[in-house]
């Protein structure tokens, strides 16, 4: 069995910090000597733009090197990998054409497993320690594909009055996915955009801590302007400013993720 572990970062609520968490965890994994492949599964291209400027990201989006081409043609994902400037981190870019992926999947045989099949050779090679997938904020056929191709799910949750909205739907969708992908597990919930001065931070933390059967990661990510500066420079904050508070928090969260993923 391949040593490569596949972790999806998913939440059906937008603004949860999902892409930022995926990009920084991937980068922090590489800093710890791991070989990482990131897959941008969202038509908004935010994960791609976390590593490339907009001109290069849209070049990939308009060309052949993106996940949509691989899924539409049911091709081996190995042919769609591009290198980033971060040592140890590769990426499969996205495209706005992903808006059509639900339609394309509908007509395919065993449509829930198209991504898994496209990933088989890549996993079998064992070149990557981790494949991290940034899922879009939906609960449709494409996210079901992502779930079925993954070993674990990390659910980022924003510490805000609306952060928990829809989380019950996320758990229900996970349970549906698990019926056809029994290997799938929730690795944990990661709190993002935390402001410890706000009352709703404690409310969010306490509610998630009390959620039965689901791990809440000890390390959470506080609000930090360094994240926005890093995004403006098309870099994860752990690469842009390693000494910043959020970078240290992401590095510690990554250590926690690696520890639980390797149990």
Coordinates of N, CA, C and O in Angstrom, one line a residue, residues 8 37-39 45 58 81 95-96 116-117 119 130 133 157 180 192 195 209 230 236 243 256 258 263:
X8 N -8.1 16.0 2.6 CA -8.9 17.0 2.0 C -9.2 18.1 3.1 O -9.4 17.8 4.3
X37 N 2.1 17.4 -2.5 CA 1.4 17.9 -3.7 C 0.1 18.5 -3.2 O -0.7 17.9 -2.5
X38 N -0.1 19.7 -3.7 CA -1.4 20.4 -3.5 C -2.3 20.3 -4.7 O -1.8 20.5 -5.8
X39 N -3.6 20.0 -4.5 CA -4.5 20.0 -5.6 C -5.6 21.1 -5.4 O -6.3 21.0 -4.3
X45 N -9.7 29.4 -7.8 CA -8.2 29.4 -8.0 C -7.4 30.0 -6.9 O -6.2 30.3 -7.0
X58 N -3.7 32.3 -14.3 CA -4.7 32.3 -15.4 C -4.1 31.6 -16.6 O -4.8 31.1 -17.5
X81 N 0.9 18.1 -13.0 CA 1.6 18.6 -11.8 C 2.6 19.7 -12.3 O 3.3 19.6 -13.3
X95 N -9.0 25.9 -12.5 CA -9.5 26.8 -13.5 C -10.9 27.1 -13.3 O -11.7 26.4 -12.6
X96 N -11.4 28.2 -13.8 CA -12.8 28.6 -13.7 C -13.7 27.6 -14.4 O -14.9 27.6 -14.1
X116 N -10.3 9.6 -7.7 CA -9.6 8.5 -7.0 C -8.8 7.7 -8.1 O -7.6 7.4 -8.0
X117 N -9.5 7.4 -9.2 CA -8.9 6.6 -10.3 C -7.8 7.4 -10.9 O -6.7 6.9 -11.3
X119 N -5.9 9.5 -9.6 CA -4.8 9.6 -8.6 C -4.1 8.3 -8.3 O -3.0 8.3 -7.7
X130 N 2.5 13.5 1.2 CA 1.1 14.0 1.4 C 0.6 14.6 0.1 O 1.3 15.3 -0.6
X133 N -5.8 18.4 -0.7 CA -6.8 18.8 -1.6 C -7.6 20.0 -1.0 O -8.2 19.8 0.1
X157 N -12.7 25.9 10.6 CA -13.9 26.6 11.1 C -13.5 27.9 11.6 O -12.7 28.1 12.5
X180 N -19.5 4.9 1.0 CA -18.8 4.3 -0.2 C -17.3 4.5 -0.1 O -16.6 4.0 -1.0
X192 N -9.9 28.8 12.9 CA -9.2 29.8 12.2 C -9.8 31.2 12.5 O -10.9 31.3 13.0
X195 N -10.1 35.4 17.5 CA -9.8 36.6 18.2 C -10.2 36.3 19.7 O -11.4 36.3 20.0
X209 N -15.3 21.8 21.1 CA -14.7 20.9 22.0 C -15.7 19.9 22.5 O -15.3 18.7 22.8
X230 N 0.9 38.2 3.0 CA 1.4 37.0 2.3 C 0.6 36.7 1.1 O 1.1 36.4 0.0
X236 N 2.2 31.5 0.9 CA 1.7 31.2 2.2 C 2.5 32.0 3.3 O 3.7 32.3 3.1
X243 N 8.5 34.1 10.9 CA 8.5 34.4 12.4 C 7.2 35.1 12.8 O 7.0 35.4 14.0
X256 N 0.8 18.8 14.5 CA -0.3 18.1 15.1 C -1.0 17.2 14.0 O -1.3 16.0 14.2
X258 N 0.3 16.1 11.2 CA 1.2 15.0 10.9 C 1.2 13.9 11.9 O 1.2 12.7 11.6
X263 N -0.7 8.0 12.8 CA -1.1 7.0 13.9 C -1.6 5.7 13.2 O -2.2 5.8 12.2

